Coordinates of C-alpha atoms in Angstrom, one line a residue:
M16 CA 20.1 104.0 -12.3
I17 CA 23.8 104.5 -12.8
V18 CA 24.0 106.4 -9.5
Q19 CA 22.0 103.8 -7.7
H20 CA 24.3 101.1 -9.1
Q21 CA 27.4 102.9 -8.0
N22 CA 26.0 103.4 -4.5
F23 CA 25.2 99.7 -4.3
V24 CA 28.7 98.7 -5.4
Y25 CA 30.1 101.2 -2.9
L26 CA 28.0 99.7 -0.1
I27 CA 29.2 96.2 -1.0
V28 CA 32.8 97.3 -0.9
I29 CA 32.4 99.0 2.5
Y30 CA 30.7 95.9 3.8
F31 CA 33.5 93.7 2.6
L32 CA 36.2 95.9 4.0
T33 CA 34.4 96.2 7.3
Y34 CA 34.1 92.4 7.5
C35 CA 37.8 91.9 6.8
I36 CA 38.8 94.5 9.4
C37 CA 36.5 92.9 12.0
A38 CA 37.9 89.4 11.2
V39 CA 41.5 90.6 11.5
Q40 CA 40.7 92.4 14.7
S41 CA 39.0 89.3 16.0
N42 CA 42.0 87.2 15.2
S43 CA 44.5 89.7 16.4
S44 CA 42.8 90.1 19.7
G45 CA 43.4 86.4 20.5
G46 CA 46.4 86.1 18.2
C47 CA 46.7 83.6 15.4
F48 CA 44.8 80.4 15.9
C49 CA 48.2 78.7 16.3
K50 CA 49.4 81.2 18.9
L51 CA 48.6 79.0 21.8
E52 CA 48.7 80.3 25.3
G53 CA 48.2 79.1 28.8
R54 CA 48.7 75.8 30.6
I55 CA 49.2 72.5 28.8
D56 CA 46.4 70.1 29.6
D57 CA 47.1 67.5 32.3
C58 CA 50.6 69.1 32.8
S59 CA 51.9 71.8 35.2
C60 CA 53.7 74.1 32.8
N61 CA 52.7 76.7 30.2
I62 CA 53.1 76.6 26.4
D63 CA 55.4 79.6 26.2
T64 CA 57.7 77.8 28.7
V65 CA 58.1 74.9 26.3
D66 CA 58.5 77.2 23.3
Y67 CA 61.4 79.0 24.8
F68 CA 63.0 75.9 26.3
N69 CA 62.8 74.0 23.0
N70 CA 63.6 76.6 20.4
V71 CA 66.4 78.3 22.3
K72 CA 68.0 75.7 24.5
L73 CA 67.3 72.2 23.3
Y74 CA 66.5 72.2 19.5
P75 CA 70.0 73.3 18.3
I76 CA 72.0 70.6 20.2
L77 CA 69.4 67.9 19.5
R78 CA 69.7 68.6 15.7
S79 CA 73.5 68.2 15.9
I80 CA 73.2 64.8 17.7
L81 CA 70.7 63.3 15.2
V82 CA 73.0 63.8 12.3
T83 CA 75.7 61.6 13.8
D84 CA 76.3 58.1 12.6
F85 CA 74.8 56.4 15.6
F86 CA 71.4 58.1 15.3
R87 CA 71.2 58.6 11.5
Y88 CA 71.2 54.8 10.7
I89 CA 68.3 52.6 11.8
K90 CA 67.5 49.0 11.0
V91 CA 63.9 48.4 9.9
N92 CA 61.7 46.0 8.1
L93 CA 59.6 47.8 5.5
N94 CA 58.4 44.6 3.9
R95 CA 56.2 43.1 6.6
G96 CA 52.6 42.6 5.5
C97 CA 49.6 44.3 7.0
P98 CA 48.1 42.0 9.7
F99 CA 44.7 43.6 9.7
W100 CA 43.4 43.9 6.1
H101 CA 44.3 42.7 2.7
D102 CA 47.5 44.4 1.4
D103 CA 48.7 43.8 -2.2
S104 CA 52.2 45.0 -1.1
K105 CA 52.1 47.8 -3.6
C106 CA 52.5 51.5 -2.8
A107 CA 49.5 53.7 -3.1
I108 CA 51.5 55.9 -5.5
Q109 CA 54.5 55.2 -7.7
D110 CA 56.9 57.5 -5.9
C111 CA 56.5 55.7 -2.6
S112 CA 58.3 52.6 -3.7
V113 CA 61.7 51.6 -2.3
K114 CA 64.5 51.3 -4.9
T115 CA 67.6 49.4 -3.9
C116 CA 71.1 50.3 -5.2
P117 CA 73.3 48.3 -7.6
E118 CA 76.1 46.7 -5.6
E119 CA 78.8 48.7 -7.3
Q120 CA 77.3 51.9 -5.8
L121 CA 77.4 50.5 -2.2
P122 CA 80.3 51.6 0.1
P123 CA 83.0 49.0 0.4
G124 CA 82.0 48.2 3.9
L125 CA 78.6 46.9 2.8
K126 CA 79.8 44.6 0.0
G127 CA 79.5 40.9 0.7
H128 CA 76.6 41.4 3.1
Q129 CA 73.0 40.6 2.6
V130 CA 71.4 44.0 3.0
F131 CA 68.9 46.2 1.2
G132 CA 67.7 43.2 -0.8
V133 CA 71.2 42.8 -2.3
E134 CA 72.5 39.2 -2.2
S135 CA 76.0 38.5 -1.1
E136 CA 78.9 39.3 -3.4
K137 CA 79.5 35.6 -4.1
N138 CA 76.1 35.2 -5.6
G139 CA 76.8 38.1 -8.0
K140 CA 73.1 38.8 -8.5
L141 CA 71.1 41.9 -8.0
N142 CA 67.4 42.4 -7.7
Q143 CA 65.9 43.1 -11.1
D144 CA 64.1 46.2 -10.0
Q145 CA 67.2 48.0 -8.7
E146 CA 67.9 51.4 -10.0
T147 CA 70.6 54.0 -9.6
C148 CA 70.4 55.8 -6.3
D149 CA 70.2 59.5 -6.4
E150 CA 69.2 61.4 -3.3
N151 CA 68.4 64.5 -5.4
N152 CA 66.3 62.7 -8.1
G153 CA 63.2 64.7 -7.0
E154 CA 61.1 61.6 -6.2
L155 CA 58.6 62.3 -3.5
G156 CA 58.5 59.1 -1.5
A157 CA 61.3 56.8 -2.5
V158 CA 63.4 55.6 0.4
N159 CA 67.1 55.9 -0.4
Q160 CA 68.8 53.0 1.3
T161 CA 72.4 53.8 0.5
I162 CA 74.8 54.2 3.4
S163 CA 77.7 56.5 2.7
D164 CA 79.7 55.7 5.8
E165 CA 82.5 53.0 5.8
N166 CA 81.8 52.0 9.4
Y167 CA 79.4 49.1 8.6
E168 CA 81.6 46.8 10.7
G169 CA 80.3 48.7 13.7
F170 CA 76.8 47.7 12.9
Q171 CA 77.6 44.1 13.5
K172 CA 78.8 44.9 17.0
W173 CA 75.7 46.8 18.1
Q174 CA 73.9 44.5 20.5
Q175 CA 70.1 44.0 20.5
H176 CA 68.6 43.5 23.9
D177 CA 64.9 42.5 23.9
D178 CA 63.0 43.4 27.0
A179 CA 59.6 41.5 27.0
I180 CA 58.5 43.1 30.3
D181 CA 56.1 46.0 29.8
T182 CA 56.7 46.3 26.1
F183 CA 54.4 48.9 24.6
C184 CA 55.5 48.6 21.0
E185 CA 56.1 45.7 18.6
M186 CA 59.7 45.9 17.4
D187 CA 61.0 44.4 14.2
D188 CA 62.3 40.9 14.4
E189 CA 66.1 41.3 14.5
N190 CA 66.6 37.8 12.9
S191 CA 64.5 38.7 9.9
A192 CA 66.3 38.7 6.6
D193 CA 64.1 41.6 5.5
L194 CA 65.7 44.0 8.0
Q195 CA 67.7 46.8 6.3
Y196 CA 69.7 49.7 7.4
V197 CA 68.3 53.1 6.3
D198 CA 70.1 56.4 6.4
L199 CA 67.6 58.8 7.8
L200 CA 69.4 61.9 6.5
L201 CA 68.9 60.6 2.9
N202 CA 65.2 59.9 3.7
P203 CA 63.8 63.0 5.5
E204 CA 60.2 63.0 6.6
R205 CA 58.3 65.3 4.3
Y206 CA 55.2 65.4 2.0
T207 CA 55.1 62.4 -0.4
G208 CA 51.6 62.8 -1.9
Y209 CA 50.3 59.9 0.2
K210 CA 46.7 60.7 0.9
G211 CA 43.2 59.4 0.1
P212 CA 41.4 56.3 1.3
S213 CA 44.6 54.4 2.2
A214 CA 46.0 57.1 4.5
H215 CA 42.5 57.8 6.0
R216 CA 42.1 54.1 6.8
I217 CA 45.3 54.2 8.9
W218 CA 44.2 57.1 11.1
N219 CA 40.6 55.8 11.3
S220 CA 41.9 52.5 12.5
I221 CA 44.1 54.2 15.1
Y222 CA 41.4 56.5 16.5
K223 CA 38.2 54.5 16.1
E224 CA 39.6 51.1 17.1
N225 CA 42.3 51.9 19.5
C226 CA 41.7 55.3 21.2
F227 CA 39.5 55.3 24.2
R228 CA 36.3 57.4 24.1
F229 CA 33.8 58.8 26.6
G230 CA 31.3 56.3 27.8
G231 CA 33.5 53.2 27.2
G232 CA 34.5 51.4 24.1
Y233 CA 36.1 52.9 21.0
G234 CA 35.2 55.3 18.2
P235 CA 34.0 57.5 16.9
Y236 CA 36.6 60.3 17.2
T237 CA 36.9 61.8 20.7
T238 CA 36.7 65.6 20.7
S239 CA 38.0 68.2 23.2
K240 CA 34.4 68.7 24.3
N241 CA 34.1 65.3 26.0
L242 CA 37.7 64.5 26.6
N243 CA 37.8 65.9 30.2
A244 CA 35.0 63.4 31.1
M245 CA 37.4 60.6 30.7
C246 CA 40.0 59.4 33.3
L247 CA 43.6 60.7 33.1
E248 CA 45.0 57.6 31.6
K249 CA 42.5 57.5 28.7
R250 CA 43.0 61.3 28.1
A251 CA 46.7 60.8 28.1
F252 CA 46.5 58.0 25.5
Y253 CA 44.3 60.1 23.2
R254 CA 46.4 63.3 23.6
A255 CA 49.6 61.4 22.9
I256 CA 48.2 59.9 19.6
S257 CA 46.6 63.3 18.7
G258 CA 49.9 65.1 19.4
L259 CA 51.8 62.6 17.3
H260 CA 49.3 63.1 14.5
S261 CA 49.7 66.9 14.8
S262 CA 53.5 66.6 14.7
I263 CA 53.4 64.5 11.6
S264 CA 51.1 67.0 9.9
I265 CA 53.3 69.9 10.8
H266 CA 56.3 68.1 9.2
L267 CA 54.4 67.6 6.0
C268 CA 53.3 71.2 6.0
A269 CA 56.8 72.5 6.7
E270 CA 58.4 70.2 4.0
H271 CA 55.7 70.3 1.3
Y272 CA 56.3 69.7 -2.3
T273 CA 55.4 72.4 -4.9
K274 CA 55.6 71.5 -8.6
A275 CA 57.6 73.7 -10.9
R276 CA 55.5 76.3 -12.6
D277 CA 56.5 75.2 -16.1
C278 CA 55.8 71.6 -15.2
F279 CA 59.2 70.6 -16.6
G280 CA 61.7 71.7 -14.0
K281 CA 62.2 70.3 -10.6
G282 CA 59.8 71.4 -7.9
E283 CA 60.8 72.6 -4.5
W284 CA 60.3 71.7 -0.9
G285 CA 59.2 74.3 1.7
P286 CA 56.5 75.5 4.0
N287 CA 52.9 75.5 2.8
I288 CA 50.9 77.9 4.8
D289 CA 47.6 77.0 3.0
E290 CA 48.0 73.3 3.9
F291 CA 48.8 74.2 7.5
Q292 CA 45.6 76.3 7.7
R293 CA 43.6 73.5 6.1
R294 CA 44.8 71.0 8.8
F295 CA 44.5 73.2 11.9
D296 CA 42.4 76.4 11.3
P297 CA 39.4 76.1 13.7
K298 CA 37.1 77.2 10.9
R299 CA 38.1 74.2 8.9
T300 CA 38.4 71.7 11.7
D301 CA 35.1 72.3 13.6
G302 CA 37.0 74.2 16.2
E303 CA 39.4 71.3 17.0
G304 CA 42.6 72.5 15.3
P305 CA 44.1 74.5 18.2
Q306 CA 43.4 71.7 20.6
W307 CA 45.2 69.3 18.3
L308 CA 48.2 71.6 18.3
K309 CA 48.1 71.8 22.1
N310 CA 48.3 68.0 22.2
L311 CA 51.7 68.3 20.5
Y312 CA 53.0 69.9 23.6
F313 CA 51.6 67.1 25.7
I314 CA 53.4 64.4 23.9
Y315 CA 56.5 66.6 23.8
L316 CA 56.5 66.8 27.6
L317 CA 55.8 63.0 27.9
E318 CA 58.8 62.0 25.8
L319 CA 61.0 64.7 27.3
R320 CA 60.2 63.3 30.8
A321 CA 61.1 59.7 29.6
I322 CA 64.5 60.9 28.3
A323 CA 65.2 62.8 31.5
K324 CA 64.1 59.9 33.7
A325 CA 66.4 57.5 31.8
A326 CA 69.3 60.1 31.8
S327 CA 71.6 58.0 33.9
Y328 CA 71.0 55.0 31.5
F329 CA 71.9 57.1 28.5
E330 CA 74.9 58.7 30.2
N331 CA 76.5 55.2 30.4
E332 CA 75.8 54.3 26.8
L333 CA 78.9 54.1 24.5
F334 CA 76.9 55.0 21.3
Y335 CA 79.3 52.7 19.5
T336 CA 79.8 52.9 15.7
G337 CA 83.5 51.9 15.5
S338 CA 84.9 55.4 15.2
E339 CA 86.5 56.2 18.6
E340 CA 86.7 59.9 17.9
N341 CA 83.1 60.3 16.6
D342 CA 81.7 58.0 19.4
K343 CA 83.4 60.2 22.1
H344 CA 82.0 63.3 20.5
V345 CA 78.5 61.8 20.6
Q346 CA 78.8 60.8 24.2
V347 CA 79.8 64.3 25.2
A348 CA 77.0 65.9 23.1
V349 CA 74.4 63.5 24.6
K350 CA 75.4 64.2 28.1
K351 CA 75.1 68.0 27.4
F352 CA 71.7 67.3 25.9
L353 CA 70.6 65.3 29.0
E354 CA 71.7 68.1 31.3
I355 CA 69.4 70.4 29.4
A356 CA 66.6 67.9 29.4
K357 CA 66.8 67.4 33.2
S358 CA 66.9 71.1 33.8
F359 CA 63.3 71.6 32.5
P360 CA 61.4 73.1 35.4
D361 CA 58.0 71.3 35.0
H362 CA 58.3 67.8 33.9
F363 CA 55.3 65.5 33.1
D364 CA 54.5 63.5 36.3
E365 CA 54.0 59.9 35.2
K366 CA 53.5 58.8 38.8
V367 CA 49.9 60.0 38.8
M368 CA 49.1 57.5 36.1
F369 CA 48.2 53.9 37.0
S370 CA 48.9 54.8 40.6
G371 CA 46.3 52.5 42.1
K372 CA 47.3 49.1 43.4
D373 CA 44.0 47.5 42.8
K374 CA 43.0 45.1 40.0
E375 CA 41.2 47.9 38.0
A376 CA 44.4 50.0 37.7
R377 CA 46.4 47.0 36.5
K378 CA 43.7 46.1 34.0
L379 CA 43.6 49.7 32.6
K380 CA 47.4 49.7 32.2
E381 CA 47.3 46.5 30.3
E382 CA 44.6 47.8 28.1
F383 CA 46.6 50.9 27.5
R384 CA 49.7 48.8 26.6
L385 CA 47.9 46.4 24.3
H386 CA 46.1 49.1 22.3
F387 CA 49.3 51.0 21.7
L388 CA 51.0 47.7 20.7
N389 CA 48.2 47.4 18.2
I390 CA 48.9 50.8 16.8
S391 CA 52.5 49.9 16.3
R392 CA 51.3 46.9 14.2
I393 CA 49.1 49.3 12.1
M394 CA 52.3 51.0 10.9
D395 CA 53.0 48.0 8.7
C396 CA 49.8 48.8 6.8
V397 CA 51.0 52.3 5.7
G398 CA 51.0 52.3 1.9
C399 CA 53.9 54.7 1.4
D400 CA 57.4 53.3 2.3
K401 CA 58.8 56.6 3.5
C402 CA 55.6 57.3 5.5
R403 CA 55.8 53.8 6.9
L404 CA 59.5 54.3 7.8
W405 CA 58.9 57.5 9.8
G406 CA 55.6 56.2 11.2
K407 CA 57.4 53.2 12.6
I408 CA 60.2 55.3 14.1
Q409 CA 57.9 57.7 15.8
V410 CA 55.5 55.1 17.2
Q411 CA 58.5 53.0 18.4
G412 CA 59.9 56.1 20.0
L413 CA 56.7 56.8 21.8
G414 CA 56.4 53.2 22.8
T415 CA 59.9 53.3 24.2
A416 CA 58.9 56.4 26.2
F417 CA 56.0 54.5 27.6
K418 CA 58.3 51.6 28.5
I419 CA 60.6 53.9 30.4
L420 CA 57.8 55.8 32.2
F421 CA 55.6 52.8 33.1
S422 CA 57.8 49.8 33.5
K423 CA 56.8 48.2 36.8
D424 CA 59.2 48.2 39.8
L425 CA 61.6 50.4 38.0
S426 CA 63.7 52.9 40.0
T427 CA 64.6 56.2 38.6
N428 CA 68.2 55.1 39.0
F429 CA 68.7 53.3 35.7
A430 CA 72.4 52.7 36.3
I431 CA 71.5 50.4 39.2
N432 CA 68.7 48.6 37.3
R433 CA 70.7 48.2 34.1
K434 CA 70.7 44.4 34.3
Q435 CA 66.9 44.3 34.7
F436 CA 66.1 47.1 32.3
R437 CA 67.7 47.4 28.9
L438 CA 66.9 49.2 25.7
S439 CA 67.9 47.9 22.3
R440 CA 69.8 50.1 19.9
S441 CA 66.6 50.4 17.8
E442 CA 64.7 51.7 20.8
V443 CA 67.3 54.3 21.7
V444 CA 67.6 55.5 18.1
S445 CA 63.8 55.6 17.7
L446 CA 63.3 57.5 21.0
F447 CA 65.8 60.2 20.2
N448 CA 64.6 60.6 16.6
A449 CA 60.9 60.6 17.6
F450 CA 61.6 63.3 20.2
G451 CA 63.6 65.1 17.5
R452 CA 60.5 65.1 15.3
L453 CA 58.5 66.7 18.2
S454 CA 61.2 69.2 18.8
N455 CA 61.2 70.1 15.1
S456 CA 57.4 70.5 15.1
V457 CA 57.5 72.9 18.0
Y458 CA 60.2 74.9 16.2
H459 CA 58.3 75.0 12.9
L460 CA 55.0 75.8 14.7
E461 CA 56.7 79.1 15.7
K462 CA 57.7 79.7 12.1
F463 CA 54.1 79.3 11.0
R464 CA 53.0 81.7 13.7
Q465 CA 55.4 84.3 12.4
T466 CA 54.3 83.8 8.8
L467 CA 50.6 84.1 9.7
G468 CA 51.3 87.0 11.9
S469 CA 53.1 88.9 9.2
T470 CA 50.3 88.2 6.8
R471 CA 47.8 89.7 9.1
K472 CA 49.9 92.8 9.6
K473 CA 50.0 93.3 5.8
I474 CA 46.2 93.0 5.7
E475 CA 45.8 95.6 8.5
L476 CA 48.0 98.0 6.6

């Protein structure tokens, strides 16, 4: 009996080891599930081309641009109510709430101005819920609204130019008293713990009520199996939204919060490989994960094309903040970045979309525009302030890209059409930061590949 038992255990061990080896060989033959290869759907270039272009040429200079004063501060309204369902204006979790700063902690340039919920200096009153600002307080989702730069006077001189023609995204009302400047460097996009029914309702509303599906109408979720049965414009809409979703998920996996082991010390932020696999491994996503990752490259190329198309427009921007030296530095850096963007060999071709001159093509474009406009409104329903902040920025950035690519009767020479076509400062900042998020996702996707690859090598050994 003992011998039979030992033989049985031995057989089980052999079977388990054989299964593991076969699984590893199966994965290694095709690479990690996130080791994507081949051509990007509905585009003319390959994934490895984008990886090299982004990670080696573009990502470093773009990071240096986004930390400058012009691009790090954005004016947003985080207090607009949800227009689609009842919202009690409370965060889903405590750490998502916005905490304003006592006036004495504000930089001198901000005192006396009605910003961040702080009344003017003459009133001498502060909101009762104000707390001390501390960017290192370990809170997951709180938006730190302090501005550490003394150049607030420059904010007043930034001009807002609304362009109602072919607007794909609803921008915040510049006359609203609820608008506030936020320092994006103090409020990085990362995991906040925002999940559950509230978060699921956001994505369900986006996909089921606003994304096209095969056979007409909307919802349920479109899968890669029936996507190619749709027309190019509808596929592009879905892939852009799916790519944005993938990008956001990668950010949350790359900057995930892990509690301290003793439950008393501060936790730490860093990559969470298990969370990444949960979101994208084909075994856990009914085979869809790799396709969702490929859609990241689609939206990357779409926004890259918009920036390259509007290069002459951005080359004439002053990127004014009131500091002549810093502004000049930004102008030079942006021009270098635009040279790199324009040098990409296989840009997305927007001319093949809505190319017909008939009534049906115009109707499809308007439906495309209105449904993305609707998605921009859904961002006001996000229950976590920091998630809402970055959701609004990235959706506004994509909407600005659509505006550049699909505005009617718009020549590629933006310098000539500057009187007819203008972008507000919020649109410019949103576009660059949104593309920065995509660039960051492509960069971190390579990091996850390396981590998963090294893990498999250890298993093989």
